[in-house]
DNA sequence: ATGGCGTAACCCTTACGA
């Protein structure tokens, strides 16, 4: 089966591309982030016409995640159990479900904004809660993975220029330690191939010709447990989807499994 | 020449993104 993760930066704005991409790639399970829609606005009917079921956790203008599957969508859990609130509210940043042989999470980790911002502390709390929430499944015998926009570059190799990020979020030791703690539950980073250049960046800022200059970051990650990792036959970043008018600023990460 | 954007919901500007 083919499973993927994609921060679409508004599923409404991306819908024509999304539907065409699902058909052309034959993706079975897609983890979506930044739907930026209300549950009512989510394109459930259009996806059903293509043969996909949807599980949506969204509240409106900001954030929002979904799981889209044509191989089953069972035991849906909306939100991050035990997750922290921001400004008094739980934000829609996680949804999990069983899709055929795989238990999958779609996550949109908080951005953090600036290191001294309350959003940064919230980001670290959120990642700690994620670790607690996934620990049992990560250690289990069923293929399991957390896929999504982690808003952390795991290493300096995951940045077009580490010097450009000094003093900023996404690269701090505390954020990277939070990812390491998540991996300690039994998850490993499924590293995708790059289809061009040497490194598999997944995000390029819209501004300053980020994509043409390949000023990218790898922040969209697939963290799989041992049974999941053992089934991986290929993984790549579909940078073609970042091209042209109407692209998201993130490219999909695609993983093929012998399952 | 050293910057260059896109999105949604609010008004025509702002918040957010990383």
Short mmCIF file of C-alpha atoms (C1' of nucleotides) in Angstrom, two decimals:
data_model
loop_
_atom_site.label_atom_id
_atom_site.label_comp_id
_atom_site.label_asym_id
_atom_site.label_seq_id
_atom_site.Cartn_x
_atom_site.Cartn_y
_atom_site.Cartn_z
CA UNK A 1 0.00 0.00 0.00
CA UNK A 2 0.98 3.61 -0.52
CA UNK A 3 0.74 6.07 2.40
CA UNK A 4 1.63 9.76 2.24
CA UNK A 5 1.62 12.99 4.22
CA UNK A 6 1.01 16.46 2.82
CA UNK A 7 0.57 19.89 4.37
CA UNK A 8 -1.83 21.28 1.79
CA UNK A 9 -2.09 24.85 3.16
CA UNK A 10 -5.89 24.98 2.73
CA UNK A 11 -7.68 21.93 1.37
CA UNK A 12 -10.20 24.23 -0.31
CA UNK A 13 -7.54 26.09 -2.25
CA UNK A 14 -5.73 22.82 -3.03
CA UNK A 15 -8.74 20.67 -3.94
CA UNK A 16 -8.19 20.40 -7.72
CA UNK A 17 -4.54 19.52 -7.18
CA UNK A 18 -5.36 17.15 -4.33
CA UNK A 19 -7.92 15.14 -6.30
CA UNK A 20 -5.66 14.92 -9.35
CA UNK A 21 -2.69 13.93 -7.19
CA UNK A 22 -4.60 11.13 -5.43
CA UNK A 23 -5.63 9.71 -8.79
CA UNK A 24 -2.23 10.03 -10.47
CA UNK A 25 -0.26 8.56 -7.57
CA UNK A 26 -2.73 5.90 -6.47
CA UNK A 27 -2.19 6.83 -2.84
CA UNK A 28 -4.19 4.61 -0.48
CA UNK A 29 -3.87 6.66 2.71
CA UNK A 30 -3.14 10.39 2.87
CA UNK A 31 -2.42 12.32 6.05
CA UNK A 32 -3.35 15.98 5.52
CA UNK A 33 -2.39 19.03 7.54
CA UNK A 34 -3.51 22.65 7.49
CA UNK A 35 -6.93 21.96 6.05
CA UNK A 36 -7.87 25.52 7.10
CA UNK A 37 -11.57 24.72 6.91
CA UNK A 38 -14.55 23.97 9.09
CA UNK A 39 -15.77 20.36 9.21
CA UNK A 40 -18.69 21.41 6.98
CA UNK A 41 -16.33 22.84 4.36
CA UNK A 42 -14.24 19.67 4.14
CA UNK A 43 -14.62 18.04 0.68
CA UNK A 44 -15.93 14.74 2.03
CA UNK A 45 -18.27 14.17 -0.94
CA UNK A 46 -15.67 14.82 -3.65
CA UNK A 47 -13.28 12.42 -1.93
CA UNK A 48 -15.98 9.78 -1.55
CA UNK A 49 -16.60 9.95 -5.31
CA UNK A 50 -12.97 8.96 -5.74
CA UNK A 51 -13.43 6.08 -3.32
CA UNK A 52 -11.94 7.63 -0.19
CA UNK A 53 -13.31 7.90 3.32
CA UNK A 54 -12.31 10.90 5.42
CA UNK A 55 -11.73 11.58 9.11
CA UNK A 56 -11.48 15.29 9.84
CA UNK A 57 -10.45 17.25 12.90
CA UNK A 58 -10.88 20.94 12.09
CA UNK A 59 -12.40 24.10 13.51
CA UNK A 60 -12.15 26.69 10.76
CA UNK A 61 -9.62 29.23 9.68
CA UNK A 62 -6.46 27.81 11.24
CA UNK A 63 -4.79 24.39 11.54
CA UNK A 64 -6.94 21.33 10.86
CA UNK A 65 -5.89 17.76 10.02
CA UNK A 66 -7.43 14.82 8.23
CA UNK A 67 -6.95 11.20 7.25
CA UNK A 68 -8.11 10.14 3.80
CA UNK A 69 -8.21 6.42 3.09
CA UNK A 70 -9.48 3.96 0.51
CA UNK A 71 -8.33 0.91 2.52
CA UNK A 72 -10.49 1.41 5.59
CA UNK A 73 -10.81 4.05 8.29
CA UNK A 74 -11.65 2.61 11.68
CA UNK A 75 -11.32 3.48 15.35
CA UNK A 76 -10.86 7.19 14.64
CA UNK A 77 -9.48 9.30 17.49
CA UNK A 78 -9.92 13.03 17.01
CA UNK A 79 -7.33 15.25 18.67
CA UNK A 80 -4.31 14.55 20.86
CA UNK A 81 -5.39 12.79 24.06
CA UNK A 82 -3.82 14.60 27.00
CA UNK A 83 -2.63 17.39 24.73
CA UNK A 84 -2.14 20.95 25.99
CA UNK A 85 -4.40 23.89 25.25
CA UNK A 86 -3.32 27.16 23.69
CA UNK A 87 -5.17 30.34 24.58
CA UNK A 88 -7.61 28.18 26.49
CA UNK A 89 -8.50 25.87 23.62
CA UNK A 90 -7.43 22.50 22.22
CA UNK A 91 -6.43 23.15 18.62
CA UNK A 92 -7.17 20.66 15.82
CA UNK A 93 -3.69 19.24 15.26
CA UNK A 94 -4.03 15.45 15.41
CA UNK A 95 -6.25 12.67 14.16
CA UNK A 96 -5.53 8.95 14.16
CA UNK A 97 -7.18 5.88 12.71
CA UNK A 98 -6.66 2.32 11.59
CA UNK A 99 -6.33 2.12 7.81
CA UNK A 100 -6.17 -1.50 6.75
CA UNK A 101 -3.01 -2.99 8.26
CA UNK A 102 -1.64 0.31 9.58
CA UNK A 103 -2.46 2.50 12.55
CA UNK A 104 -1.66 6.06 11.41
CA UNK A 105 -1.59 9.53 12.90
CA UNK A 106 -1.82 12.78 10.95
CA UNK A 107 -0.21 15.55 13.01
CA UNK A 108 0.37 19.27 12.64
CA UNK A 109 2.84 20.18 15.36
CA UNK A 110 2.57 23.79 16.61
CA UNK A 111 4.93 26.19 14.87
CA UNK A 112 6.39 27.85 17.96
CA UNK A 113 6.79 31.24 16.27
CA UNK A 114 9.74 32.54 18.32
CA UNK A 115 11.86 30.91 20.99
CA UNK A 116 10.66 33.29 23.71
CA UNK A 117 7.02 33.07 22.61
CA UNK A 118 4.35 31.19 24.56
CA UNK A 119 3.69 29.22 21.37
CA UNK A 120 7.18 27.71 21.62
CA UNK A 121 6.57 26.37 25.14
CA UNK A 122 3.26 25.05 23.86
CA UNK A 123 5.06 23.31 21.00
CA UNK A 124 7.35 21.46 23.42
CA UNK A 125 4.40 20.51 25.65
CA UNK A 126 2.52 19.27 22.60
CA UNK A 127 5.42 17.07 21.48
CA UNK A 128 5.77 15.63 25.00
CA UNK A 129 2.05 14.79 25.04
CA UNK A 130 2.38 13.18 21.60
CA UNK A 131 5.14 10.94 22.92
CA UNK A 132 2.96 9.78 25.80
CA UNK A 133 -0.04 9.24 23.54
CA UNK A 134 1.77 7.07 20.96
CA UNK A 135 4.09 5.08 23.23
CA UNK A 136 1.93 1.97 23.50
CA UNK A 137 1.21 1.68 19.77
CA UNK A 138 4.81 2.52 18.88
CA UNK A 139 6.04 -0.41 20.94
CA UNK A 140 3.38 -2.76 19.61
CA UNK A 141 3.49 -5.38 16.88
CA UNK A 142 1.11 -3.69 14.44
CA UNK A 143 2.57 -1.37 11.77
CA UNK A 144 2.25 2.10 13.22
CA UNK A 145 3.38 5.54 12.10
CA UNK A 146 3.07 9.20 12.96
CA UNK A 147 3.07 11.28 9.79
CA UNK A 148 2.81 15.00 9.35
CA UNK A 149 4.26 18.46 9.59
CA UNK A 150 6.48 18.31 12.66
CA UNK A 151 7.73 21.89 12.32
CA UNK A 152 11.19 20.69 13.41
CA UNK A 153 14.19 20.00 11.19
CA UNK A 154 15.76 16.91 12.80
CA UNK A 155 19.36 17.81 11.81
CA UNK A 156 21.27 20.65 10.18
CA UNK A 157 21.33 18.56 6.97
CA UNK A 158 17.60 19.17 6.84
CA UNK A 159 18.14 22.91 6.27
CA UNK A 160 19.24 24.70 3.12
CA UNK A 161 21.52 26.90 5.26
CA UNK A 162 21.86 26.27 9.00
CA UNK A 163 23.31 29.76 9.45
CA UNK A 164 20.03 31.26 8.29
CA UNK A 165 18.19 29.66 11.24
CA UNK A 166 20.41 30.65 14.16
CA UNK A 167 18.25 31.90 17.02
CA UNK A 168 15.03 30.70 15.42
CA UNK A 169 12.58 27.92 16.11
CA UNK A 170 12.52 24.57 14.25
CA UNK A 171 16.18 23.86 14.98
CA UNK A 172 16.68 24.32 18.73
CA UNK A 173 18.20 21.56 20.89
CA UNK A 174 14.96 21.36 22.90
CA UNK A 175 12.85 20.76 19.78
CA UNK A 176 15.29 18.17 18.46
CA UNK A 177 15.39 16.50 21.88
CA UNK A 178 11.60 16.27 21.79
CA UNK A 179 11.85 14.42 18.47
CA UNK A 180 14.54 12.14 19.90
CA UNK A 181 12.28 11.37 22.86
CA UNK A 182 9.50 10.52 20.45
CA UNK A 183 11.81 8.13 18.57
CA UNK A 184 12.75 6.48 21.87
CA UNK A 185 9.25 5.01 22.03
CA UNK A 186 10.32 2.75 19.15
CA UNK A 187 9.86 4.98 16.13
CA UNK A 188 12.41 5.68 13.42
CA UNK A 189 12.66 8.43 10.83
CA UNK A 190 11.70 7.00 7.42
CA UNK A 191 14.04 9.09 5.28
CA UNK A 192 12.62 9.78 1.81
CA UNK A 193 14.57 10.05 -1.44
CA UNK A 194 14.92 13.44 -3.08
CA UNK A 195 13.78 13.44 -6.71
CA UNK A 196 16.18 16.30 -7.48
CA UNK A 197 19.27 17.71 -5.76
CA UNK A 198 20.89 15.90 -2.87
CA UNK A 199 18.54 16.42 0.04
CA UNK A 200 14.86 15.53 0.53
CA UNK A 201 13.45 18.92 1.53
CA UNK A 202 9.68 19.01 2.00
CA UNK A 203 9.03 22.74 2.52
CA UNK A 204 10.12 25.80 0.56
CA UNK A 205 8.90 29.26 1.59
CA UNK A 206 6.70 31.01 -0.94
CA UNK A 207 8.78 34.14 -0.41
CA UNK A 208 12.15 35.07 -1.88
CA UNK A 209 12.10 32.42 -4.63
CA UNK A 210 12.57 29.69 -2.05
CA UNK A 211 11.66 26.83 -4.35
CA UNK A 212 13.59 27.90 -7.49
CA UNK A 213 16.67 28.43 -5.31
CA UNK A 214 16.05 25.17 -3.41
CA UNK A 215 16.07 26.99 -0.11
CA UNK A 216 14.17 24.22 1.62
CA UNK A 217 13.71 22.41 4.88
CA UNK A 218 12.79 18.83 5.77
CA UNK A 219 10.10 19.22 8.41
CA UNK A 220 7.41 16.86 7.11
CA UNK A 221 8.32 13.52 8.62
CA UNK A 222 7.26 9.89 8.77
CA UNK A 223 8.03 8.25 12.10
CA UNK A 224 7.31 4.52 11.91
CA UNK A 225 7.66 1.69 14.39
CA UNK A 226 9.74 -1.41 13.59
CA UNK A 227 6.98 -3.37 11.79
CA UNK A 228 6.20 -0.28 9.69
CA UNK A 229 9.85 0.45 8.88
CA UNK A 230 10.45 -3.18 7.95
CA UNK A 231 7.67 -2.97 5.36
CA UNK A 232 8.99 0.17 3.60
CA UNK A 233 9.96 -0.56 0.01
CA UNK A 234 10.43 3.06 -1.11
CA UNK A 235 9.98 6.61 0.12
CA UNK A 236 10.33 9.91 -1.73
CA UNK A 237 9.39 13.59 -1.67
CA UNK A 238 7.13 14.48 -4.59
CA UNK A 239 8.71 17.85 -5.36
CA UNK A 240 6.83 17.97 -8.68
CA UNK A 241 3.75 18.87 -6.64
CA UNK A 242 5.54 22.00 -5.33
CA UNK A 243 5.84 23.36 -8.88
CA UNK A 244 3.62 25.79 -10.68
CA UNK A 245 0.71 28.04 -9.85
CA UNK A 246 -1.55 26.90 -7.05
CA UNK A 247 1.02 24.76 -5.22
CA UNK A 248 1.18 24.36 -1.46
CA UNK A 249 4.43 25.48 0.14
CA UNK A 250 4.92 21.84 1.25
CA UNK A 251 5.46 18.81 -0.99
CA UNK A 252 3.95 15.39 -0.23
CA UNK A 253 6.12 12.68 1.31
CA UNK A 254 5.18 9.30 -0.18
CA UNK A 255 5.94 5.91 1.40
CA UNK A 256 5.40 2.55 -0.26
CA UNK A 257 4.83 -0.44 2.00
CA UNK A 258 4.86 -4.18 1.36
CA UNK A 259 1.61 -4.56 3.20
"C1'" DA B 1 19.17 44.59 -8.16
"C1'" DT B 2 20.19 40.92 -2.70
"C1'" DG B 3 13.87 41.13 -2.95
"C1'" DG B 4 10.70 38.57 -4.65
"C1'" DC B 5 4.15 34.96 -1.26
"C1'" DG B 6 -0.17 32.68 -0.36
"C1'" DT B 7 -4.30 31.83 2.51
"C1'" DA B 8 -8.77 33.05 5.02
"C1'" DA B 9 -11.75 36.13 7.02
"C1'" DC B 10 -12.06 40.33 8.03
"C1'" DC B 11 -12.70 44.54 5.63
"C1'" DC B 12 -9.55 46.72 1.68
"C1'" DT B 13 -6.04 45.05 6.55
"C1'" DT B 14 -4.56 41.58 9.49
"C1'" DA B 15 -2.87 37.16 11.33
"C1'" DC B 16 -0.31 33.39 10.28
"C1'" DG B 17 3.21 30.62 8.31
"C1'" DA B 18 8.71 28.61 9.46
#
